Amino acid sequence: MKVFSEKKTKTFSLLFIVVLLFLCTPQTVNSYMVKYKEDYYKLFHVHYQQYPDDVMENIYWLEQAIKADFCNPLYANCKIETEKEWEKYRYLFMMHINLKLIEQHMRLGRIYDHKVAYFYDAPWKDIYVENLKKTLSCYNAGLYYWQEAKLWAEKANTSSFRFLFLTDIQNWEDEKERISTGTLDYEKILTREITRVEKVMKDLNEMPSDKY
Protein backbone atom coordinates (compact mmCIF):
# COMPACT_ATOMS: atom_id res chain seq x y z
CA MET A 1 0.00 0.00 0.00
CA LYS A 2 2.85 2.32 0.88
CA VAL A 3 4.59 1.55 -2.44
CA PHE A 4 1.41 2.35 -4.33
CA SER A 5 1.06 5.67 -2.50
CA GLU A 6 4.66 6.64 -3.31
CA LYS A 7 4.15 5.83 -7.01
CA LYS A 8 0.98 7.90 -7.04
CA THR A 9 2.78 10.84 -5.42
CA LYS A 10 5.66 10.63 -7.93
CA THR A 11 3.20 10.51 -10.84
CA PHE A 12 1.35 13.56 -9.54
CA SER A 13 4.63 15.44 -9.01
CA LEU A 14 5.78 14.62 -12.56
CA LEU A 15 2.44 15.76 -13.99
CA PHE A 16 2.65 19.00 -12.00
CA ILE A 17 6.16 19.70 -13.35
CA VAL A 18 5.04 19.05 -16.95
CA VAL A 19 2.09 21.43 -16.56
CA LEU A 20 4.31 24.05 -14.94
CA LEU A 21 6.87 23.83 -17.72
CA PHE A 22 4.11 24.16 -20.32
CA LEU A 23 2.79 27.30 -18.66
CA CYS A 24 6.24 28.83 -18.35
CA THR A 25 7.24 28.09 -21.95
CA PRO A 26 6.65 31.06 -24.29
CA GLN A 27 3.74 30.25 -26.57
CA THR A 28 3.70 31.12 -30.24
CA VAL A 29 0.99 33.70 -30.97
CA ASN A 30 -0.01 34.90 -34.41
CA SER A 31 0.97 38.56 -34.47
CA TYR A 32 -1.27 41.19 -36.06
CA MET A 33 0.59 43.80 -38.06
CA VAL A 34 -0.99 47.25 -38.11
CA LYS A 35 -0.01 48.62 -41.48
CA TYR A 36 -2.91 49.85 -43.60
CA LYS A 37 -5.59 52.50 -43.22
CA GLU A 38 -8.20 49.87 -42.48
CA ASP A 39 -6.01 48.38 -39.73
CA TYR A 40 -5.67 51.71 -37.92
CA TYR A 41 -9.36 52.46 -38.34
CA LYS A 42 -10.18 49.21 -36.52
CA LEU A 43 -8.25 50.51 -33.50
CA PHE A 44 -10.51 53.56 -33.32
CA HIS A 45 -13.19 53.09 -30.66
CA VAL A 46 -15.67 55.25 -28.76
CA HIS A 47 -16.54 54.65 -25.11
CA TYR A 48 -19.74 55.83 -23.46
CA GLN A 49 -17.59 58.06 -21.28
CA GLN A 50 -14.27 59.15 -22.78
CA TYR A 51 -11.42 60.64 -20.80
CA PRO A 52 -8.81 62.91 -22.45
CA ASP A 53 -6.37 60.00 -22.89
CA ASP A 54 -9.05 57.93 -24.64
CA VAL A 55 -9.85 60.73 -27.06
CA MET A 56 -6.18 61.48 -27.77
CA GLU A 57 -5.56 57.79 -28.44
CA ASN A 58 -8.39 57.80 -30.99
CA ILE A 59 -7.01 60.93 -32.63
CA TYR A 60 -3.62 59.21 -32.90
CA TRP A 61 -5.08 56.10 -34.60
CA LEU A 62 -7.14 58.21 -37.01
CA GLU A 63 -4.12 60.34 -37.90
CA GLN A 64 -2.13 57.18 -38.57
CA ALA A 65 -4.97 55.94 -40.79
CA ILE A 66 -4.72 59.10 -42.88
CA LYS A 67 -0.97 58.62 -43.38
CA ALA A 68 -1.05 54.88 -44.15
CA ASP A 69 -1.71 53.16 -47.47
CA PHE A 70 -4.96 51.45 -48.38
CA CYS A 71 -5.00 47.67 -48.15
CA ASN A 72 -5.71 45.47 -51.16
CA PRO A 73 -9.33 45.96 -52.38
CA LEU A 74 -9.99 42.34 -51.43
CA TYR A 75 -9.69 43.35 -47.76
CA ALA A 76 -11.49 46.69 -47.94
CA ASN A 77 -14.29 47.61 -45.53
CA CYS A 78 -16.88 46.81 -48.19
CA LYS A 79 -17.20 44.57 -51.23
CA ILE A 80 -15.19 45.95 -54.15
CA GLU A 81 -15.64 44.53 -57.65
CA THR A 82 -14.59 47.31 -60.03
CA GLU A 83 -11.90 49.98 -60.19
CA LYS A 84 -14.60 52.65 -60.07
CA GLU A 85 -15.95 51.23 -56.83
CA TRP A 86 -12.41 51.14 -55.47
CA GLU A 87 -11.94 54.81 -56.38
CA LYS A 88 -15.14 55.92 -54.67
CA TYR A 89 -14.39 53.77 -51.64
CA ARG A 90 -11.07 55.57 -51.13
CA TYR A 91 -12.73 58.99 -51.35
CA LEU A 92 -15.46 58.01 -48.89
CA PHE A 93 -12.95 56.47 -46.50
CA MET A 94 -10.88 59.66 -46.36
CA MET A 95 -13.99 61.77 -45.92
CA HIS A 96 -15.21 59.56 -43.06
CA ILE A 97 -11.84 59.56 -41.28
CA ASN A 98 -11.72 63.36 -41.35
CA LEU A 99 -15.28 63.55 -39.99
CA LYS A 100 -14.29 61.25 -37.13
CA LEU A 101 -11.29 63.47 -36.41
CA ILE A 102 -13.64 66.45 -36.15
CA GLU A 103 -15.85 64.55 -33.71
CA GLN A 104 -12.90 63.53 -31.57
CA HIS A 105 -11.45 67.05 -31.47
CA MET A 106 -14.85 68.39 -30.47
CA ARG A 107 -15.06 65.77 -27.71
CA LEU A 108 -11.61 66.76 -26.48
CA GLY A 109 -12.47 70.44 -26.68
CA ARG A 110 -15.64 69.98 -24.63
CA ILE A 111 -13.66 68.33 -21.84
CA TYR A 112 -11.81 71.63 -21.24
CA ASP A 113 -14.67 73.93 -22.22
CA HIS A 114 -16.10 76.40 -19.72
CA LYS A 115 -19.48 77.20 -21.19
CA VAL A 116 -20.21 80.46 -19.42
CA ALA A 117 -18.15 82.98 -17.43
CA TYR A 118 -19.98 83.41 -14.13
CA PHE A 119 -19.12 86.30 -11.81
CA TYR A 120 -17.96 83.89 -9.11
CA ASP A 121 -15.37 82.33 -11.46
CA ALA A 122 -12.99 85.25 -10.91
CA PRO A 123 -10.61 83.52 -8.43
CA TRP A 124 -9.99 80.69 -10.91
CA LYS A 125 -10.19 82.65 -14.13
CA ASP A 126 -6.56 81.96 -15.12
CA ILE A 127 -7.15 78.20 -14.91
CA TYR A 128 -10.34 78.48 -16.95
CA VAL A 129 -8.63 80.62 -19.58
CA GLU A 130 -5.81 78.09 -19.98
CA ASN A 131 -8.34 75.29 -20.42
CA LEU A 132 -10.29 77.36 -22.93
CA LYS A 133 -7.12 77.83 -24.97
CA LYS A 134 -7.03 74.03 -25.31
CA THR A 135 -10.68 74.04 -26.31
CA LEU A 136 -10.04 76.73 -28.91
CA SER A 137 -7.12 74.76 -30.33
CA CYS A 138 -9.30 71.65 -30.69
CA TYR A 139 -12.14 73.52 -32.40
CA ASN A 140 -9.73 75.24 -34.81
CA ALA A 141 -8.23 71.84 -35.66
CA GLY A 142 -11.77 70.67 -36.39
CA LEU A 143 -12.12 73.42 -39.00
CA TYR A 144 -9.04 72.08 -40.80
CA TYR A 145 -10.43 68.54 -40.91
CA TRP A 146 -13.78 69.89 -42.12
CA GLN A 147 -12.10 71.40 -45.18
CA GLU A 148 -10.46 68.02 -45.83
CA ALA A 149 -13.73 66.14 -45.37
CA LYS A 150 -15.53 68.45 -47.80
CA LEU A 151 -12.79 67.98 -50.38
CA TRP A 152 -13.08 64.18 -50.28
CA ALA A 153 -16.87 64.36 -50.24
CA GLU A 154 -16.78 66.44 -53.42
CA LYS A 155 -14.52 63.88 -55.07
CA ALA A 156 -16.97 61.11 -54.16
CA ASN A 157 -19.91 63.14 -55.42
CA THR A 158 -18.88 63.78 -59.02
CA SER A 159 -21.17 62.87 -61.90
CA SER A 160 -19.12 59.75 -62.68
CA PHE A 161 -20.41 58.22 -59.41
CA ARG A 162 -24.03 59.30 -59.88
CA PHE A 163 -25.42 55.77 -60.15
CA LEU A 164 -22.77 54.01 -58.08
CA PHE A 165 -23.63 53.28 -54.44
CA LEU A 166 -21.53 51.29 -51.98
CA THR A 167 -24.35 49.86 -49.88
CA ASP A 168 -21.98 48.05 -47.49
CA ILE A 169 -20.89 51.45 -46.20
CA GLN A 170 -24.25 53.19 -46.53
CA ASN A 171 -23.52 55.40 -43.51
CA TRP A 172 -20.53 56.86 -45.37
CA GLU A 173 -22.70 57.44 -48.41
CA ASP A 174 -25.19 59.21 -46.13
CA GLU A 175 -22.45 61.42 -44.70
CA LYS A 176 -21.39 62.39 -48.21
CA GLU A 177 -24.98 63.25 -49.11
CA ARG A 178 -25.46 65.33 -45.97
CA ILE A 179 -22.31 67.31 -46.74
CA SER A 180 -23.36 67.92 -50.34
CA THR A 181 -26.83 69.12 -49.31
CA GLY A 182 -25.53 71.24 -46.43
CA THR A 183 -27.44 69.38 -43.71
CA LEU A 184 -24.07 68.48 -42.19
CA ASP A 185 -22.01 71.64 -41.75
CA TYR A 186 -19.30 71.45 -39.12
CA GLU A 187 -17.94 74.82 -40.20
CA LYS A 188 -21.11 76.48 -38.97
CA ILE A 189 -21.07 74.51 -35.71
CA LEU A 190 -17.38 75.05 -35.01
CA THR A 191 -17.40 78.75 -35.93
CA ARG A 192 -20.29 79.30 -33.52
CA GLU A 193 -18.44 77.46 -30.75
CA ILE A 194 -15.19 79.32 -31.41
CA THR A 195 -16.99 82.67 -31.21
CA ARG A 196 -18.57 81.65 -27.89
CA VAL A 197 -15.28 80.41 -26.43
CA GLU A 198 -13.50 83.64 -27.40
CA LYS A 199 -16.23 85.67 -25.66
CA VAL A 200 -16.00 83.55 -22.49
CA MET A 201 -12.22 84.04 -22.47
CA LYS A 202 -12.69 87.79 -22.90
CA ASP A 203 -15.22 87.93 -20.05
CA LEU A 204 -12.91 85.95 -17.77
CA ASN A 205 -9.87 88.10 -18.57
CA GLU A 206 -11.80 91.26 -17.75
CA MET A 207 -12.80 90.02 -14.29
CA PRO A 208 -10.85 91.45 -11.30
CA SER A 209 -9.13 88.47 -9.68
CA ASP A 210 -9.40 89.85 -6.15
CA LYS A 211 -13.12 90.64 -6.18
CA TYR A 212 -14.26 87.40 -4.49
PDB file of C-alpha atoms in Angstrom:
ATOM      1  CA  MET A   1       0.000   0.000   0.000  1.00  0.00           C
ATOM      2  CA  LYS A   2       2.848   2.316   0.880  1.00  0.00           C
ATOM      3  CA  VAL A   3       4.587   1.554  -2.438  1.00  0.00           C
ATOM      4  CA  PHE A   4       1.406   2.355  -4.329  1.00  0.00           C
ATOM      5  CA  SER A   5       1.063   5.670  -2.498  1.00  0.00           C
ATOM      6  CA  GLU A   6       4.664   6.640  -3.312  1.00  0.00           C
ATOM      7  CA  LYS A   7       4.152   5.830  -7.010  1.00  0.00           C
ATOM      8  CA  LYS A   8       0.975   7.903  -7.036  1.00  0.00           C
ATOM      9  CA  THR A   9       2.784  10.836  -5.418  1.00  0.00           C
ATOM     10  CA  LYS A  10       5.655  10.630  -7.929  1.00  0.00           C
ATOM     11  CA  THR A  11       3.199  10.508 -10.844  1.00  0.00           C
ATOM     12  CA  PHE A  12       1.348  13.564  -9.541  1.00  0.00           C
ATOM     13  CA  SER A  13       4.630  15.441  -9.007  1.00  0.00           C
ATOM     14  CA  LEU A  14       5.782  14.624 -12.557  1.00  0.00           C
ATOM     15  CA  LEU A  15       2.443  15.759 -13.994  1.00  0.00           C
ATOM     16  CA  PHE A  16       2.646  19.002 -12.005  1.00  0.00           C
ATOM     17  CA  ILE A  17       6.156  19.695 -13.355  1.00  0.00           C
ATOM     18  CA  VAL A  18       5.038  19.049 -16.946  1.00  0.00           C
ATOM     19  CA  VAL A  19       2.085  21.430 -16.563  1.00  0.00           C
ATOM     20  CA  LEU A  20       4.308  24.054 -14.938  1.00  0.00           C
ATOM     21  CA  LEU A  21       6.872  23.828 -17.724  1.00  0.00           C
ATOM     22  CA  PHE A  22       4.111  24.160 -20.317  1.00  0.00           C
ATOM     23  CA  LEU A  23       2.794  27.299 -18.657  1.00  0.00           C
ATOM     24  CA  CYS A  24       6.238  28.828 -18.354  1.00  0.00           C
ATOM     25  CA  THR A  25       7.242  28.091 -21.947  1.00  0.00           C
ATOM     26  CA  PRO A  26       6.653  31.064 -24.292  1.00  0.00           C
ATOM     27  CA  GLN A  27       3.743  30.247 -26.565  1.00  0.00           C
ATOM     28  CA  THR A  28       3.696  31.123 -30.241  1.00  0.00           C
ATOM     29  CA  VAL A  29       0.989  33.705 -30.973  1.00  0.00           C
ATOM     30  CA  ASN A  30      -0.005  34.897 -34.414  1.00  0.00           C
ATOM     31  CA  SER A  31       0.974  38.563 -34.474  1.00  0.00           C
ATOM     32  CA  TYR A  32      -1.271  41.190 -36.057  1.00  0.00           C
ATOM     33  CA  MET A  33       0.593  43.802 -38.065  1.00  0.00           C
ATOM     34  CA  VAL A  34      -0.992  47.246 -38.114  1.00  0.00           C
ATOM     35  CA  LYS A  35      -0.010  48.623 -41.483  1.00  0.00           C
ATOM     36  CA  TYR A  36      -2.909  49.847 -43.604  1.00  0.00           C
ATOM     37  CA  LYS A  37      -5.592  52.497 -43.217  1.00  0.00           C
ATOM     38  CA  GLU A  38      -8.203  49.868 -42.481  1.00  0.00           C
ATOM     39  CA  ASP A  39      -6.009  48.380 -39.726  1.00  0.00           C
ATOM     40  CA  TYR A  40      -5.667  51.706 -37.919  1.00  0.00           C
ATOM     41  CA  TYR A  41      -9.356  52.461 -38.338  1.00  0.00           C
ATOM     42  CA  LYS A  42     -10.185  49.214 -36.515  1.00  0.00           C
ATOM     43  CA  LEU A  43      -8.251  50.512 -33.496  1.00  0.00           C
ATOM     44  CA  PHE A  44     -10.507  53.560 -33.319  1.00  0.00           C
ATOM     45  CA  HIS A  45     -13.189  53.092 -30.656  1.00  0.00           C
ATOM     46  CA  VAL A  46     -15.672  55.247 -28.760  1.00  0.00           C
ATOM     47  CA  HIS A  47     -16.538  54.653 -25.110  1.00  0.00           C
ATOM     48  CA  TYR A  48     -19.742  55.826 -23.455  1.00  0.00           C
ATOM     49  CA  GLN A  49     -17.588  58.064 -21.280  1.00  0.00           C
ATOM     50  CA  GLN A  50     -14.275  59.153 -22.780  1.00  0.00           C
ATOM     51  CA  TYR A  51     -11.420  60.642 -20.805  1.00  0.00           C
ATOM     52  CA  PRO A  52      -8.807  62.906 -22.449  1.00  0.00           C
ATOM     53  CA  ASP A  53      -6.374  60.004 -22.894  1.00  0.00           C
ATOM     54  CA  ASP A  54      -9.047  57.927 -24.636  1.00  0.00           C
ATOM     55  CA  VAL A  55      -9.845  60.734 -27.062  1.00  0.00           C
ATOM     56  CA  MET A  56      -6.180  61.480 -27.771  1.00  0.00           C
ATOM     57  CA  GLU A  57      -5.563  57.794 -28.439  1.00  0.00           C
ATOM     58  CA  ASN A  58      -8.390  57.796 -30.989  1.00  0.00           C
ATOM     59  CA  ILE A  59      -7.006  60.926 -32.630  1.00  0.00           C
ATOM     60  CA  TYR A  60      -3.624  59.212 -32.901  1.00  0.00           C
ATOM     61  CA  TRP A  61      -5.080  56.101 -34.601  1.00  0.00           C
ATOM     62  CA  LEU A  62      -7.140  58.205 -37.008  1.00  0.00           C
ATOM     63  CA  GLU A  63      -4.121  60.338 -37.896  1.00  0.00           C
ATOM     64  CA  GLN A  64      -2.128  57.185 -38.575  1.00  0.00           C
ATOM     65  CA  ALA A  65      -4.969  55.942 -40.793  1.00  0.00           C
ATOM     66  CA  ILE A  66      -4.717  59.102 -42.878  1.00  0.00           C
ATOM     67  CA  LYS A  67      -0.967  58.619 -43.377  1.00  0.00           C
ATOM     68  CA  ALA A  68      -1.054  54.884 -44.146  1.00  0.00           C
ATOM     69  CA  ASP A  69      -1.713  53.164 -47.469  1.00  0.00           C
ATOM     70  CA  PHE A  70      -4.956  51.447 -48.383  1.00  0.00           C
ATOM     71  CA  CYS A  71      -5.004  47.674 -48.153  1.00  0.00           C
ATOM     72  CA  ASN A  72      -5.715  45.466 -51.161  1.00  0.00           C
ATOM     73  CA  PRO A  73      -9.328  45.955 -52.384  1.00  0.00           C
ATOM     74  CA  LEU A  74      -9.994  42.344 -51.432  1.00  0.00           C
ATOM     75  CA  TYR A  75      -9.690  43.346 -47.758  1.00  0.00           C
ATOM     76  CA  ALA A  76     -11.489  46.689 -47.938  1.00  0.00           C
ATOM     77  CA  ASN A  77     -14.293  47.608 -45.528  1.00  0.00           C
ATOM     78  CA  CYS A  78     -16.877  46.809 -48.187  1.00  0.00           C
ATOM     79  CA  LYS A  79     -17.205  44.572 -51.227  1.00  0.00           C
ATOM     80  CA  ILE A  80     -15.190  45.955 -54.149  1.00  0.00           C
ATOM     81  CA  GLU A  81     -15.637  44.530 -57.654  1.00  0.00           C
ATOM     82  CA  THR A  82     -14.587  47.314 -60.029  1.00  0.00           C
ATOM     83  CA  GLU A  83     -11.902  49.977 -60.193  1.00  0.00           C
ATOM     84  CA  LYS A  84     -14.604  52.650 -60.074  1.00  0.00           C
ATOM     85  CA  GLU A  85     -15.950  51.230 -56.825  1.00  0.00           C
ATOM     86  CA  TRP A  86     -12.412  51.136 -55.474  1.00  0.00           C
ATOM     87  CA  GLU A  87     -11.941  54.810 -56.375  1.00  0.00           C
ATOM     88  CA  LYS A  88     -15.137  55.923 -54.669  1.00  0.00           C
ATOM     89  CA  TYR A  89     -14.391  53.765 -51.639  1.00  0.00           C
ATOM     90  CA  ARG A  90     -11.075  55.567 -51.128  1.00  0.00           C
ATOM     91  CA  TYR A  91     -12.729  58.989 -51.346  1.00  0.00           C
ATOM     92  CA  LEU A  92     -15.459  58.014 -48.891  1.00  0.00           C
ATOM     93  CA  PHE A  93     -12.946  56.468 -46.504  1.00  0.00           C
ATOM     94  CA  MET A  94     -10.876  59.659 -46.359  1.00  0.00           C
ATOM     95  CA  MET A  95     -13.994  61.774 -45.915  1.00  0.00           C
ATOM     96  CA  HIS A  96     -15.207  59.557 -43.062  1.00  0.00           C
ATOM     97  CA  ILE A  97     -11.845  59.557 -41.279  1.00  0.00           C
ATOM     98  CA  ASN A  98     -11.724  63.363 -41.347  1.00  0.00           C
ATOM     99  CA  LEU A  99     -15.276  63.552 -39.987  1.00  0.00           C
ATOM    100  CA  LYS A 100     -14.289  61.248 -37.133  1.00  0.00           C
ATOM    101  CA  LEU A 101     -11.289  63.470 -36.415  1.00  0.00           C
ATOM    102  CA  ILE A 102     -13.636  66.455 -36.152  1.00  0.00           C
ATOM    103  CA  GLU A 103     -15.854  64.551 -33.714  1.00  0.00           C
ATOM    104  CA  GLN A 104     -12.902  63.526 -31.570  1.00  0.00           C
ATOM    105  CA  HIS A 105     -11.452  67.050 -31.469  1.00  0.00           C
ATOM    106  CA  MET A 106     -14.855  68.391 -30.471  1.00  0.00           C
ATOM    107  CA  ARG A 107     -15.059  65.769 -27.710  1.00  0.00           C
ATOM    108  CA  LEU A 108     -11.613  66.755 -26.476  1.00  0.00           C
ATOM    109  CA  GLY A 109     -12.468  70.437 -26.678  1.00  0.00           C
ATOM    110  CA  ARG A 110     -15.639  69.978 -24.635  1.00  0.00           C
ATOM    111  CA  ILE A 111     -13.657  68.332 -21.837  1.00  0.00           C
ATOM    112  CA  TYR A 112     -11.810  71.633 -21.244  1.00  0.00           C
ATOM    113  CA  ASP A 113     -14.669  73.926 -22.220  1.00  0.00           C
ATOM    114  CA  HIS A 114     -16.101  76.397 -19.715  1.00  0.00           C
ATOM    115  CA  LYS A 115     -19.485  77.195 -21.191  1.00  0.00           C
ATOM    116  CA  VAL A 116     -20.213  80.462 -19.417  1.00  0.00           C
ATOM    117  CA  ALA A 117     -18.147  82.978 -17.433  1.00  0.00           C
ATOM    118  CA  TYR A 118     -19.983  83.405 -14.131  1.00  0.00           C
ATOM    119  CA  PHE A 119     -19.124  86.302 -11.812  1.00  0.00           C
ATOM    120  CA  TYR A 120     -17.958  83.892  -9.110  1.00  0.00           C
ATOM    121  CA  ASP A 121     -15.374  82.332 -11.462  1.00  0.00           C
ATOM    122  CA  ALA A 122     -12.994  85.246 -10.907  1.00  0.00           C
ATOM    123  CA  PRO A 123     -10.614  83.523  -8.427  1.00  0.00           C
ATOM    124  CA  TRP A 124      -9.991  80.692 -10.909  1.00  0.00           C
ATOM    125  CA  LYS A 125     -10.189  82.649 -14.130  1.00  0.00           C
ATOM    126  CA  ASP A 126      -6.562  81.963 -15.120  1.00  0.00           C
ATOM    127  CA  ILE A 127      -7.148  78.202 -14.906  1.00  0.00           C
ATOM    128  CA  TYR A 128     -10.338  78.481 -16.953  1.00  0.00           C
ATOM    129  CA  VAL A 129      -8.627  80.621 -19.585  1.00  0.00           C
ATOM    130  CA  GLU A 130      -5.808  78.094 -19.977  1.00  0.00           C
ATOM    131  CA  ASN A 131      -8.343  75.294 -20.424  1.00  0.00           C
ATOM    132  CA  LEU A 132     -10.291  77.365 -22.931  1.00  0.00           C
ATOM    133  CA  LYS A 133      -7.123  77.825 -24.972  1.00  0.00           C
ATOM    134  CA  LYS A 134      -7.028  74.033 -25.311  1.00  0.00           C
ATOM    135  CA  THR A 135     -10.678  74.044 -26.310  1.00  0.00           C
ATOM    136  CA  LEU A 136     -10.040  76.727 -28.906  1.00  0.00           C
ATOM    137  CA  SER A 137      -7.118  74.764 -30.334  1.00  0.00           C
ATOM    138  CA  CYS A 138      -9.302  71.653 -30.687  1.00  0.00           C
ATOM    139  CA  TYR A 139     -12.139  73.524 -32.404  1.00  0.00           C
ATOM    140  CA  ASN A 140      -9.734  75.242 -34.811  1.00  0.00           C
ATOM    141  CA  ALA A 141      -8.234  71.841 -35.664  1.00  0.00           C
ATOM    142  CA  GLY A 142     -11.775  70.672 -36.390  1.00  0.00           C
ATOM    143  CA  LEU A 143     -12.115  73.416 -39.002  1.00  0.00           C
ATOM    144  CA  TYR A 144      -9.042  72.078 -40.804  1.00  0.00           C
ATOM    145  CA  TYR A 145     -10.431  68.541 -40.910  1.00  0.00           C
ATOM    146  CA  TRP A 146     -13.778  69.893 -42.121  1.00  0.00           C
ATOM    147  CA  GLN A 147     -12.103  71.399 -45.179  1.00  0.00           C
ATOM    148  CA  GLU A 148     -10.462  68.023 -45.834  1.00  0.00           C
ATOM    149  CA  ALA A 149     -13.735  66.136 -45.365  1.00  0.00           C
ATOM    150  CA  LYS A 150     -15.531  68.453 -47.797  1.00  0.00           C
ATOM    151  CA  LEU A 151     -12.785  67.975 -50.379  1.00  0.00           C
ATOM    152  CA  TRP A 152     -13.077  64.175 -50.278  1.00  0.00           C
ATOM    153  CA  ALA A 153     -16.875  64.358 -50.244  1.00  0.00           C
ATOM    154  CA  GLU A 154     -16.782  66.439 -53.418  1.00  0.00           C
ATOM    155  CA  LYS A 155     -14.516  63.884 -55.072  1.00  0.00           C
ATOM    156  CA  ALA A 156     -16.973  61.111 -54.155  1.00  0.00           C
ATOM    157  CA  ASN A 157     -19.911  63.140 -55.424  1.00  0.00           C
ATOM    158  CA  THR A 158     -18.878  63.778 -59.024  1.00  0.00           C
ATOM    159  CA  SER A 159     -21.168  62.872 -61.903  1.00  0.00           C
ATOM    160  CA  SER A 160     -19.124  59.748 -62.682  1.00  0.00           C
ATOM    161  CA  PHE A 161     -20.407  58.223 -59.407  1.00  0.00           C
ATOM    162  CA  ARG A 162     -24.028  59.303 -59.881  1.00  0.00           C
ATOM    163  CA  PHE A 163     -25.425  55.774 -60.149  1.00  0.00           C
ATOM    164  CA  LEU A 164     -22.774  54.009 -58.076  1.00  0.00           C
ATOM    165  CA  PHE A 165     -23.633  53.283 -54.441  1.00  0.00           C
ATOM    166  CA  LEU A 166     -21.533  51.289 -51.978  1.00  0.00           C
ATOM    167  CA  THR A 167     -24.349  49.859 -49.875  1.00  0.00           C
ATOM    168  CA  ASP A 168     -21.980  48.045 -47.490  1.00  0.00           C
ATOM    169  CA  ILE A 169     -20.894  51.454 -46.195  1.00  0.00           C
ATOM    170  CA  GLN A 170     -24.252  53.193 -46.528  1.00  0.00           C
ATOM    171  CA  ASN A 171     -23.525  55.404 -43.511  1.00  0.00           C
ATOM    172  CA  TRP A 172     -20.526  56.862 -45.367  1.00  0.00           C
ATOM    173  CA  GLU A 173     -22.704  57.437 -48.409  1.00  0.00           C
ATOM    174  CA  ASP A 174     -25.195  59.208 -46.127  1.00  0.00           C
ATOM    175  CA  GLU A 175     -22.446  61.420 -44.701  1.00  0.00           C
ATOM    176  CA  LYS A 176     -21.389  62.385 -48.207  1.00  0.00           C
ATOM    177  CA  GLU A 177     -24.981  63.252 -49.106  1.00  0.00           C
ATOM    178  CA  ARG A 178     -25.457  65.327 -45.969  1.00  0.00           C
ATOM    179  CA  ILE A 179     -22.311  67.305 -46.738  1.00  0.00           C
ATOM    180  CA  SER A 180     -23.365  67.924 -50.343  1.00  0.00           C
ATOM    181  CA  THR A 181     -26.832  69.121 -49.307  1.00  0.00           C
ATOM    182  CA  GLY A 182     -25.529  71.236 -46.429  1.00  0.00           C
ATOM    183  CA  THR A 183     -27.440  69.377 -43.713  1.00  0.00           C
ATOM    184  CA  LEU A 184     -24.074  68.485 -42.193  1.00  0.00           C
ATOM    185  CA  ASP A 185     -22.011  71.641 -41.752  1.00  0.00           C
ATOM    186  CA  TYR A 186     -19.300  71.448 -39.119  1.00  0.00           C
ATOM    187  CA  GLU A 187     -17.937  74.822 -40.195  1.00  0.00           C
ATOM    188  CA  LYS A 188     -21.114  76.481 -38.970  1.00  0.00           C
ATOM    189  CA  ILE A 189     -21.068  74.513 -35.705  1.00  0.00           C
ATOM    190  CA  LEU A 190     -17.378  75.053 -35.006  1.00  0.00           C
ATOM    191  CA  THR A 191     -17.401  78.747 -35.928  1.00  0.00           C
ATOM    192  CA  ARG A 192     -20.292  79.300 -33.523  1.00  0.00           C
ATOM    193  CA  GLU A 193     -18.439  77.462 -30.753  1.00  0.00           C
ATOM    194  CA  ILE A 194     -15.187  79.316 -31.407  1.00  0.00           C
ATOM    195  CA  THR A 195     -16.989  82.670 -31.207  1.00  0.00           C
ATOM    196  CA  ARG A 196     -18.568  81.648 -27.887  1.00  0.00           C
ATOM    197  CA  VAL A 197     -15.275  80.414 -26.428  1.00  0.00           C
ATOM    198  CA  GLU A 198     -13.502  83.636 -27.397  1.00  0.00           C
ATOM    199  CA  LYS A 199     -16.233  85.666 -25.656  1.00  0.00           C
ATOM    200  CA  VAL A 200     -15.997  83.549 -22.492  1.00  0.00           C
ATOM    201  CA  MET A 201     -12.222  84.043 -22.468  1.00  0.00           C
ATOM    202  CA  LYS A 202     -12.692  87.794 -22.899  1.00  0.00           C
ATOM    203  CA  ASP A 203     -15.218  87.931 -20.054  1.00  0.00           C
ATOM    204  CA  LEU A 204     -12.913  85.953 -17.771  1.00  0.00           C
ATOM    205  CA  ASN A 205      -9.874  88.103 -18.568  1.00  0.00           C
ATOM    206  CA  GLU A 206     -11.804  91.265 -17.753  1.00  0.00           C
ATOM    207  CA  MET A 207     -12.803  90.015 -14.287  1.00  0.00           C
ATOM    208  CA  PRO A 208     -10.855  91.446 -11.297  1.00  0.00           C
ATOM    209  CA  SER A 209      -9.126  88.473  -9.675  1.00  0.00           C
ATOM    210  CA  ASP A 210      -9.404  89.849  -6.147  1.00  0.00           C
ATOM    211  CA  LYS A 211     -13.120  90.642  -6.176  1.00  0.00           C
ATOM    212  CA  TYR A 212     -14.255  87.397  -4.489  1.00  0.00           C
TER     213      TYR A 212
END
